[in-house]
Tab-separated table of C-alpha atoms and ligand atoms in Angstrom:
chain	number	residue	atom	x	y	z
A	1	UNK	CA	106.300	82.938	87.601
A	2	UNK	CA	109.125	85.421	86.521
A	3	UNK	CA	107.793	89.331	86.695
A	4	UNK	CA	104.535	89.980	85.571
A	5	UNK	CA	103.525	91.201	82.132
A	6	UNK	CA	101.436	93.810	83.356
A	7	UNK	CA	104.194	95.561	85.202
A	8	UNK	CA	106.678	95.431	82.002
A	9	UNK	CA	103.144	97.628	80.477
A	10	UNK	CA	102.817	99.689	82.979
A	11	UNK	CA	106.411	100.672	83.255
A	12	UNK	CA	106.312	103.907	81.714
A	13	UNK	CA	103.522	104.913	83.629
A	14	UNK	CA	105.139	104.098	87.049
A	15	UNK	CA	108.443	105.427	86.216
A	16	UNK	CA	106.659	108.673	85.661
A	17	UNK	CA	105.054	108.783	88.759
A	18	UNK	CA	108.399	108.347	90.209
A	19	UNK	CA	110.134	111.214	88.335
A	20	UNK	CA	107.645	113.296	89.435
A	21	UNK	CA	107.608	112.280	92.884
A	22	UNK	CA	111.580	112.624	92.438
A	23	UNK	CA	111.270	116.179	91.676
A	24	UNK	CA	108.821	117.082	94.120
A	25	UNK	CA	110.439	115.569	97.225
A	26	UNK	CA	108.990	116.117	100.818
A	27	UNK	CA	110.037	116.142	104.283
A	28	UNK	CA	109.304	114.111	107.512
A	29	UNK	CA	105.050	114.606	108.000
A	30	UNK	CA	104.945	116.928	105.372
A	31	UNK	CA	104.460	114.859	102.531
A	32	UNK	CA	101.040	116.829	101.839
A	33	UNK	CA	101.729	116.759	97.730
A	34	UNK	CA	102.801	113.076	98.284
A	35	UNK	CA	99.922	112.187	99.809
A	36	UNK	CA	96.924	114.066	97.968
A	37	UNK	CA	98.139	112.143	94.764
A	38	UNK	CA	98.507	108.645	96.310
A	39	UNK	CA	94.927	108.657	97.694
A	40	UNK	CA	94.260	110.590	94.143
A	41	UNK	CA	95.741	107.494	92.321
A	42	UNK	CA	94.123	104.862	94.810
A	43	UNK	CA	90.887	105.987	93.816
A	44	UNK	CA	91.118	105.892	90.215
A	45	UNK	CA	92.378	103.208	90.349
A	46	UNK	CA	88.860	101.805	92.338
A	47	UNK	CA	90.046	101.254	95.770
A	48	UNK	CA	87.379	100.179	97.679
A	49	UNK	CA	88.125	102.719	100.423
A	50	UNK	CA	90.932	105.069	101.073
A	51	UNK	CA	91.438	107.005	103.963
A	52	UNK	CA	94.186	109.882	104.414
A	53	UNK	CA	95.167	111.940	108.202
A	54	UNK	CA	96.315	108.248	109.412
A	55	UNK	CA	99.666	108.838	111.374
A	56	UNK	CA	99.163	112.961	109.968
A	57	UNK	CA	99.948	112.604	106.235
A	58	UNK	CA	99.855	108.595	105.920
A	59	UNK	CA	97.141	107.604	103.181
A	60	UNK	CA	95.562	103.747	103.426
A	61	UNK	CA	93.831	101.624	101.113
A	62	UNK	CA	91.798	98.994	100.719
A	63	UNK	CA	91.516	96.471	97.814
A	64	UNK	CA	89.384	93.566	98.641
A	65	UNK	CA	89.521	90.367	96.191
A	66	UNK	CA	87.150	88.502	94.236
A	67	UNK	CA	86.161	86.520	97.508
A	68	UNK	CA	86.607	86.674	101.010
A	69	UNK	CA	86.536	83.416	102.513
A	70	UNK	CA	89.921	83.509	103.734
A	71	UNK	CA	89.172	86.088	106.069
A	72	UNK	CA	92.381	87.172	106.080
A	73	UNK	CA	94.296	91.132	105.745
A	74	UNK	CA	97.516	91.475	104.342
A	75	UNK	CA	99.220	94.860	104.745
A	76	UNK	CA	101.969	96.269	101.972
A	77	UNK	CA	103.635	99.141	103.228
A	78	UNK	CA	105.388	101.596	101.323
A	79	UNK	CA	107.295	105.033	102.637
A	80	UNK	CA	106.745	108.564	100.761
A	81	UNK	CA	109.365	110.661	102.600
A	82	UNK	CA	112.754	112.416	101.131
A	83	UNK	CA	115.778	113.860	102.930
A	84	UNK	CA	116.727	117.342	103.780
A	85	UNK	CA	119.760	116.855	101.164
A	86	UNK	CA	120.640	119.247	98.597
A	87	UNK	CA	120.766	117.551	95.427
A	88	UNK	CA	123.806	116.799	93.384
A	89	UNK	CA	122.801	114.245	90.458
A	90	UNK	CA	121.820	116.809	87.715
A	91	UNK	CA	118.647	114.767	86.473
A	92	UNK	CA	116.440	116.043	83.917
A	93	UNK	CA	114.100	115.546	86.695
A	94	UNK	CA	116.375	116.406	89.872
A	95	UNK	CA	114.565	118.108	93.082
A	96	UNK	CA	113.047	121.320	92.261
A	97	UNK	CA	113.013	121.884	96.099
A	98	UNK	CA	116.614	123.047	97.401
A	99	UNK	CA	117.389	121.201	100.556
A	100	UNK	CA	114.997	118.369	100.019
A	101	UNK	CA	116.113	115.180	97.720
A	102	UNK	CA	114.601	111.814	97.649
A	103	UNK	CA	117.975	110.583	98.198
A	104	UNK	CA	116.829	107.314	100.368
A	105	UNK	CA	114.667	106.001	96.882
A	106	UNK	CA	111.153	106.082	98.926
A	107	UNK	CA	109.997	108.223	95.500
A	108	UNK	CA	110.602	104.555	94.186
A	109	UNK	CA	108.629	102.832	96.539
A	110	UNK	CA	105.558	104.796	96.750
A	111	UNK	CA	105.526	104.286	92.911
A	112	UNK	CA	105.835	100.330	93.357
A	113	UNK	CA	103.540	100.105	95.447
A	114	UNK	CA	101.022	102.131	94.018
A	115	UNK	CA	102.079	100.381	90.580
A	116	UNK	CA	101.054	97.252	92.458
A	117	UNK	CA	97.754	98.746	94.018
A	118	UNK	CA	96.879	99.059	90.587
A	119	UNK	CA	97.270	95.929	89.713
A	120	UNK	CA	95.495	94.340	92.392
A	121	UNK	CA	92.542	96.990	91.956
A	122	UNK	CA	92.465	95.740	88.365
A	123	UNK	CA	92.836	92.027	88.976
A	124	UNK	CA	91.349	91.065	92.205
A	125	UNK	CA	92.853	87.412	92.116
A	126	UNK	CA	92.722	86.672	95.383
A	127	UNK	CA	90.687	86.010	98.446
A	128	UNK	CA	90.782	88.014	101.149
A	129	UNK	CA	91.863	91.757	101.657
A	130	UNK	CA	95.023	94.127	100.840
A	131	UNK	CA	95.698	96.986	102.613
A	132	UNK	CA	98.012	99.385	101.288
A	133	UNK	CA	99.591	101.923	103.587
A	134	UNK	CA	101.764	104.594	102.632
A	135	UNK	CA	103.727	106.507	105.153
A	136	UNK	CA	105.238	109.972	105.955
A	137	UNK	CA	108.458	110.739	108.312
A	138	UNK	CA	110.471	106.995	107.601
A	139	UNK	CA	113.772	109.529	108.269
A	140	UNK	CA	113.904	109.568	112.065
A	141	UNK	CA	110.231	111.087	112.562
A	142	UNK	CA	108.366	107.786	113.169
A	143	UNK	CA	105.677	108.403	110.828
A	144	UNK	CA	105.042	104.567	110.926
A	145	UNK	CA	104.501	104.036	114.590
A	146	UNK	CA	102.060	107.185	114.399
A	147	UNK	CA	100.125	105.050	111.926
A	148	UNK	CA	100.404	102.490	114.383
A	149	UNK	CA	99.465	104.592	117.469
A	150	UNK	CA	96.359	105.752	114.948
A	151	UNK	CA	95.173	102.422	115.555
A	152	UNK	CA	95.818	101.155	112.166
A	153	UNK	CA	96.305	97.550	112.659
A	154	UNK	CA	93.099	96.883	114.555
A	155	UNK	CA	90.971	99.474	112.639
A	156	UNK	CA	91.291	97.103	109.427
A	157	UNK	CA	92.158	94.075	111.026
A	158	UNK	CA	95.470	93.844	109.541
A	159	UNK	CA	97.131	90.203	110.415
A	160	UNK	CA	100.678	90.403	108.247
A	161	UNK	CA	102.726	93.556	106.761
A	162	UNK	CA	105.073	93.627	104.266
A	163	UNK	CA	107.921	96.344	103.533
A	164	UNK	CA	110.689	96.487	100.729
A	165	UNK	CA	113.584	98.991	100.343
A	166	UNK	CA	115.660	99.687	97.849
A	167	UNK	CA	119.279	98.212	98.070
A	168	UNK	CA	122.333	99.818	96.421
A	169	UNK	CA	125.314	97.738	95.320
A	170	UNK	CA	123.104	94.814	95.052
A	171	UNK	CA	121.828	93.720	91.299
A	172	UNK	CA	119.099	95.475	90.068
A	173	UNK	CA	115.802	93.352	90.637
A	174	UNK	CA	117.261	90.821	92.489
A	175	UNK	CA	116.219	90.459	96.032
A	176	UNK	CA	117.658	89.397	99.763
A	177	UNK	CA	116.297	89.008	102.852
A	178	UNK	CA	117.184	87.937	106.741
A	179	UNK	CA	115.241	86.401	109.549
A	180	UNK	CA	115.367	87.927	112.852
A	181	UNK	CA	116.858	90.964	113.516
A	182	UNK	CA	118.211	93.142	110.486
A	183	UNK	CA	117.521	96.757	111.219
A	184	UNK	CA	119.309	98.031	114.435
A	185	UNK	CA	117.406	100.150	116.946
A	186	UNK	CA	118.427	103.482	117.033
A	187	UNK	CA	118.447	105.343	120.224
A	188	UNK	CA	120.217	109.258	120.964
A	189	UNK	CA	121.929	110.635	123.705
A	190	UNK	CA	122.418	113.891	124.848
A	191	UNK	CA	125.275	114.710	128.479
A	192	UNK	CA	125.861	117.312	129.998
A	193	UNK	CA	128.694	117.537	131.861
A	194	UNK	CA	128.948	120.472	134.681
A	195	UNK	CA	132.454	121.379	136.080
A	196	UNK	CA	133.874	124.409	137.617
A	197	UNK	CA	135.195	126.844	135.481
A	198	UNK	CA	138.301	129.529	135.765
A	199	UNK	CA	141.693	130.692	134.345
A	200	UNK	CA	143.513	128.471	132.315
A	201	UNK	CA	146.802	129.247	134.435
A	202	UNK	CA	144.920	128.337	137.282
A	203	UNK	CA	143.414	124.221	137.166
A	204	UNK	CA	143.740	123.623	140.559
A	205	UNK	CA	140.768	126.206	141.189
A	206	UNK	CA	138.686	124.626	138.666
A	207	UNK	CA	136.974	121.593	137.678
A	208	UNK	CA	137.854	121.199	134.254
A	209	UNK	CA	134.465	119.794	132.389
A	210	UNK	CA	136.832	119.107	129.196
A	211	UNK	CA	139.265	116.774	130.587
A	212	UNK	CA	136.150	115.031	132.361
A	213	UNK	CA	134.078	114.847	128.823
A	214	UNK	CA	137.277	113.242	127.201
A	215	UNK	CA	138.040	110.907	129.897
A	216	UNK	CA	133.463	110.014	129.305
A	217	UNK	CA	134.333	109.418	125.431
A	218	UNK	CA	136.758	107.167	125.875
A	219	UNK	CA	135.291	105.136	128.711
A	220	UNK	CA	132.500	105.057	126.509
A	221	UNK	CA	133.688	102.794	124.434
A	222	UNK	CA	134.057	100.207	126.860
A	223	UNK	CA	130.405	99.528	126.283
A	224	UNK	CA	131.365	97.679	122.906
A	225	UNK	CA	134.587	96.253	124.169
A	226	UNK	CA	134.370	95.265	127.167
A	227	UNK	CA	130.510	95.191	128.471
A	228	UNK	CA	128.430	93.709	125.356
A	229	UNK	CA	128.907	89.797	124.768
A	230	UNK	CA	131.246	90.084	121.502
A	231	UNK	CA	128.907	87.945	119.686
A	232	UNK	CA	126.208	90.335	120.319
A	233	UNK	CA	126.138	93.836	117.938
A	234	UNK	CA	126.232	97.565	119.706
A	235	UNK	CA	127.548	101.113	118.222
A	236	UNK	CA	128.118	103.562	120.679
A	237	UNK	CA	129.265	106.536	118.673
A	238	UNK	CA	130.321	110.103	120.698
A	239	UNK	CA	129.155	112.547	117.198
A	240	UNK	CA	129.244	115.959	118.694
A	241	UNK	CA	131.610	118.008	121.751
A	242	UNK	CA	130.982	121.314	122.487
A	243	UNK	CA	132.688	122.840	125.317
A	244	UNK	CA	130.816	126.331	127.053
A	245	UNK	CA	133.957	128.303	127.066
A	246	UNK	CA	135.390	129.912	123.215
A	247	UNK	CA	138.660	130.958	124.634
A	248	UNK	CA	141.994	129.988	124.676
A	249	UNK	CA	142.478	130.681	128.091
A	250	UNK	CA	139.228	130.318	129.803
A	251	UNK	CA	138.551	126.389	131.337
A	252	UNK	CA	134.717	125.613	130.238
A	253	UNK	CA	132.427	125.512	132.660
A	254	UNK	CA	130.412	122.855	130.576
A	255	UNK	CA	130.968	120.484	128.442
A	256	UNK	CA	127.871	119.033	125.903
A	257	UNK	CA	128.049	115.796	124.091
A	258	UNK	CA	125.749	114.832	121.399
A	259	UNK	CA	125.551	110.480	119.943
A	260	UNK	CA	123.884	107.334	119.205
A	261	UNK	CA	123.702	103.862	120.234
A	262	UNK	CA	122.984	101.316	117.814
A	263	UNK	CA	122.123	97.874	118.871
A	264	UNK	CA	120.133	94.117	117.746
A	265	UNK	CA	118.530	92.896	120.607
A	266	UNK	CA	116.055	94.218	123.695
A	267	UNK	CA	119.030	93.100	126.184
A	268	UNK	CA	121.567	94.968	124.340
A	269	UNK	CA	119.886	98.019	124.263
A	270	UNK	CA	118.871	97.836	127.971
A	271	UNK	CA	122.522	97.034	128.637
A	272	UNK	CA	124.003	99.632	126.694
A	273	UNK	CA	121.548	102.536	128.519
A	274	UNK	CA	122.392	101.251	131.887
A	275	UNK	CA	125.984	101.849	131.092
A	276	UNK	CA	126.201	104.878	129.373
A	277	UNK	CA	124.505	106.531	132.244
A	278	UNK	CA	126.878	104.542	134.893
A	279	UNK	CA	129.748	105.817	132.771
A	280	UNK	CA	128.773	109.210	132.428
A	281	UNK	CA	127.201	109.822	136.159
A	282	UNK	CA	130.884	107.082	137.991
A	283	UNK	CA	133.486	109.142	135.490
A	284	UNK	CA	131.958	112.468	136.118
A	285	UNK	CA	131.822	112.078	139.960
A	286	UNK	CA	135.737	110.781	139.700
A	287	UNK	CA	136.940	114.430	138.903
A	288	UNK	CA	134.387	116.543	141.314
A	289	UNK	CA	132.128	116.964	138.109
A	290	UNK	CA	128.582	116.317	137.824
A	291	UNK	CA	126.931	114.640	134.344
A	292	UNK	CA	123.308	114.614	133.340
A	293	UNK	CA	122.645	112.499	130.941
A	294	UNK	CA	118.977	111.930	128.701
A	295	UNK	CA	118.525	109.188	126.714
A	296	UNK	CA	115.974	109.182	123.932
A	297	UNK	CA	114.751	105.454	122.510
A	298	UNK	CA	114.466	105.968	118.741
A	299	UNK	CA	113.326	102.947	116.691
A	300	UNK	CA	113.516	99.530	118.008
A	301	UNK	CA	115.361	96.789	116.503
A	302	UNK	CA	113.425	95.708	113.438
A	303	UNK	CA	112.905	91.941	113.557
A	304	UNK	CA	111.786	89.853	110.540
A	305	UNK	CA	109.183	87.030	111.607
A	306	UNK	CA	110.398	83.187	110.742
A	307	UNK	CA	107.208	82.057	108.798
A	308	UNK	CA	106.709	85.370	106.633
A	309	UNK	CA	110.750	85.890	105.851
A	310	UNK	CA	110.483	82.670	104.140
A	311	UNK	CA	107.686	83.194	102.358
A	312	UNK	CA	108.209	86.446	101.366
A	313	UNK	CA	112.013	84.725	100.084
A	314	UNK	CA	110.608	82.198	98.272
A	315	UNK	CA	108.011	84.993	96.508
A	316	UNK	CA	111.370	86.805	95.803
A	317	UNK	CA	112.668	83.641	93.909
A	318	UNK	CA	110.010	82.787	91.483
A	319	UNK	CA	110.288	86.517	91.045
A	320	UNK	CA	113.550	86.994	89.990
A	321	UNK	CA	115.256	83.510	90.081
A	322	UNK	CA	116.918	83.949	93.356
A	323	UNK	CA	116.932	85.735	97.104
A	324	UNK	CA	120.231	86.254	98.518
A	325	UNK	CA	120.962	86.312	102.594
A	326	UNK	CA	121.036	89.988	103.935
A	327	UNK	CA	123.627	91.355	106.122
A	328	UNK	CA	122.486	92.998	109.419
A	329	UNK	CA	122.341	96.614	108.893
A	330	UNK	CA	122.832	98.771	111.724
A	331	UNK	CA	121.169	101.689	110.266
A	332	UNK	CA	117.159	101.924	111.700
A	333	UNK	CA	114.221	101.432	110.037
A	334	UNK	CA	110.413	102.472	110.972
A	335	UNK	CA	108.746	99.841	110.171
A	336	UNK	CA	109.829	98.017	112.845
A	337	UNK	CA	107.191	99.339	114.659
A	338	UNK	CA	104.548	97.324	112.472
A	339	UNK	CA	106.311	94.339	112.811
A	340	UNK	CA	106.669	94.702	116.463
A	341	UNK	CA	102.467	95.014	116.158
A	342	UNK	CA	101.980	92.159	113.505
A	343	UNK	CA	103.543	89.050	111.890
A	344	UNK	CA	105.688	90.243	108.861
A	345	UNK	CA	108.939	90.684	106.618
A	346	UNK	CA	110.848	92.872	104.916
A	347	UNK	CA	113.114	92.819	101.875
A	348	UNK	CA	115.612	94.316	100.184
A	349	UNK	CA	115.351	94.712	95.983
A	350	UNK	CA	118.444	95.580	94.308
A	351	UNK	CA	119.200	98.927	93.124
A	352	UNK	CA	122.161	98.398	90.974
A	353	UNK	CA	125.632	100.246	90.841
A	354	UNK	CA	123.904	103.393	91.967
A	355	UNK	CA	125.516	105.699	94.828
A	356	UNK	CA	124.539	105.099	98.330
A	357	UNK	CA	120.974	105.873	100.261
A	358	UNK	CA	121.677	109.284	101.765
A	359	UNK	CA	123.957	110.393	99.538
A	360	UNK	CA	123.073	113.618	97.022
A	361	UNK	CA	124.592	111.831	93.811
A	362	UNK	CA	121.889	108.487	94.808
A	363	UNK	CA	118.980	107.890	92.280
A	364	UNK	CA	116.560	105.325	92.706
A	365	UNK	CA	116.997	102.448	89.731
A	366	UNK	CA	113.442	102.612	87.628
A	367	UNK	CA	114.981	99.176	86.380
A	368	UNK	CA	113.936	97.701	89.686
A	369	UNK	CA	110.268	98.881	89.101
A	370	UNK	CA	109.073	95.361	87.660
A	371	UNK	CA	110.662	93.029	90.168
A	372	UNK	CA	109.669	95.676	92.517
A	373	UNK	CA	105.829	95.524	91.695
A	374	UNK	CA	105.866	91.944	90.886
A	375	UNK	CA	107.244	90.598	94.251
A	376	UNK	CA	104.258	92.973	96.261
A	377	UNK	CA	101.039	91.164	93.632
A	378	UNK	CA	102.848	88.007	93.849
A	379	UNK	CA	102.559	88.768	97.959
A	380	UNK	CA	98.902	89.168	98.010
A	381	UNK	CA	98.103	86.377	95.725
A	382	UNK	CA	99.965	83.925	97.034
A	383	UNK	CA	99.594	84.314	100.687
A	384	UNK	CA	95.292	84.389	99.277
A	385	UNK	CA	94.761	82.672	96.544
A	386	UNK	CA	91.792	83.216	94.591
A	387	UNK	CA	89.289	80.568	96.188
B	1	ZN	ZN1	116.929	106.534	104.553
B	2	ZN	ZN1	114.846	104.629	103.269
């Protein structure tokens, strides 16, 4: 079964949803516009229940099928947040909000998947229950595992999730996927390091917290060399040095560094904390200097469950013909949270020769709007068929 008929129909409508999303982009949990139309939309379109202040601003609905004998709950997720990015594209419909831009393409998946709730609330060929949950803050503010925390999974007895991105470089409509881990977890450190400070003619009276912070950077990056298994995958990246003192001839007092940590696995990222703080705290102590160091766990490592990746693969290919192999990403990705609380998968769909995610000349591809669509119905009915 190639893309469905309806979604080729409905087309026009969804890709207007999108452009207006597009030009109406929202930040983090403040997706208030975003969210009074998709619970607007759900209920026109006869969702048997929708609920909105899950996670803050997340909306969820319900779309129960012709029968129920299956028992079982099948979540679609879909994220509704943009970026603070000032816009660069010059689309008729380009953000009307300067320093916002939907420049990760999450206008486009709200639209899919409310393109698909549609369907499904029109339809009802299958047996069992879809819940469709739409998210605010995918960009760092964890607007997912707020769902989560809000009790989400058990309140509606949710038993598999589903997620889909967008995918630039990669053929429009066509789809590829990865067991195991794909998204890396993404964790932030902030040191401190506290020397002495003084004249710059005089060293020997001071400890100098800048020769200390670069001697820390580059002992830092024995974490990938020579600590982490080379098979295994870890980023430690120093982003930001700011030194106390602005003068030529003053030796800083302090020293502040600012980066993240990227790694695949639970070990990993245990392994890679217990060093950085080793490092910081043995390299520090070295020179007479002290470092503090605070680590703050971001999103885990986003795994993709054996059973559902294949499924959801072999959904992709009587989609659109084909599901390619993903390549780990080592960018994070929120809904790892869900999939840490439930059996699931997640998928990339092909965006075309568009300009990166995160970039302010990126436009999500309304080309990929069928496959899109098609691959979340053909989700729900396959995994319950109508009885
Ligand atoms: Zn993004
Ligand atoms: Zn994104």
């Amino acid at each position: 079964m190639p893309v469905k008929n309806r979604f080729a129909e409905l087309l026009p409508e969804i890709t207007a949803w999108r452009r207006d999303l597009h030009e109406n982009p929202e930040i983090l949990f403040e997706t208030h516009r975003t969210s009074a139309i998709v619970a607007d939309k759900l209920k026109e379109f006869g969702c048997d229940e929708i609920v909105t202040g899950i996670g803050r601003t997340g909306v969820v609905g319900i779309i129960k099928g012709k029968s129920d004998k299956s028992g079982k709950v099948v979540g679609l997720r879909a994220d509704m947040d943009a970026l603070p990015i000032h816009e660069q594209t010059g689309l008729e419909y380009k953000s009307k909000t300067d320093g916002a831009m939907h420049a990760c393409g999450h206008d486009g998946h709200t639209a899919m998947l409310l393109g698909a709730a549609k369907y499904l609330a029109e339809t009802r060929n299958f047996d069992g229950t879809v819940v469709v949950i739409f998210q605010p803050a995918e960009e760092g503010g964890g607007g997912g595992r707020e769902m989560c925390e809000d009790g989400m999974m058990d309140r509606w007895n949710i038993q598999e999730v589903y997620g889909m991105h967008n995918w630039p470089g990669h053929e429009v409509g066509s789809f590829a996927i990865r067991p195991g881990a794909f998204f890396a977890a993404t964790d932030q450190f902030d040191i401190t390091i506290e020397g002495l400070g003084g004249h710059a003619a005089k060293p020997h009276q001071t400890v100098d917290s800048v020769v200390v912070a670069a001697h820390v950077v580059t002992a830092l990056q024995t974490i990938a060399s020579r600590n982490a298994d080379p098979v295994d995958q870890v980023v430690v990246s120093v982003t930001s040095i700011e030194s106390s003192s602005k003068a030529f001839n003053v030796i800083a007092q302090r020293v502040q560094l600012k980066g993240t940590v990227r790694t695949m696995s639970k070990g990993m990222r245990d392994q890679a904390e217990t060093r950085l703080k080793a490092i910081c705290e043995g390299t520090a102590a070295t020179f007479g200097a002290t470092a503090e160091v605070t680590y703050y766990r971001g999103y885990p490592c986003m795994v993709n469950h054996e059973e559902q990746t294949e499924f959801a693969a072999d959904v992709a290919k009587s989609v659109s013909g084909d599901c390619d192999d993903a390549p780990l990403v080592m960018g994070g990705e929120d809904f790892a949270f869900m999939l840490e609380e439930r059996p699931g998968a997640y998928i990339l769909v092909g965006n075309g020769d568009s300009a990166d995610v995160h970039n302010p000349h990126y436009n999500f591809n309304d080309d990929a709007i069928p496959a899109g669509c098609s691959w979340w119905a053909e989700i729900v009915e396959k995994r319950m068929p109508a009885a």
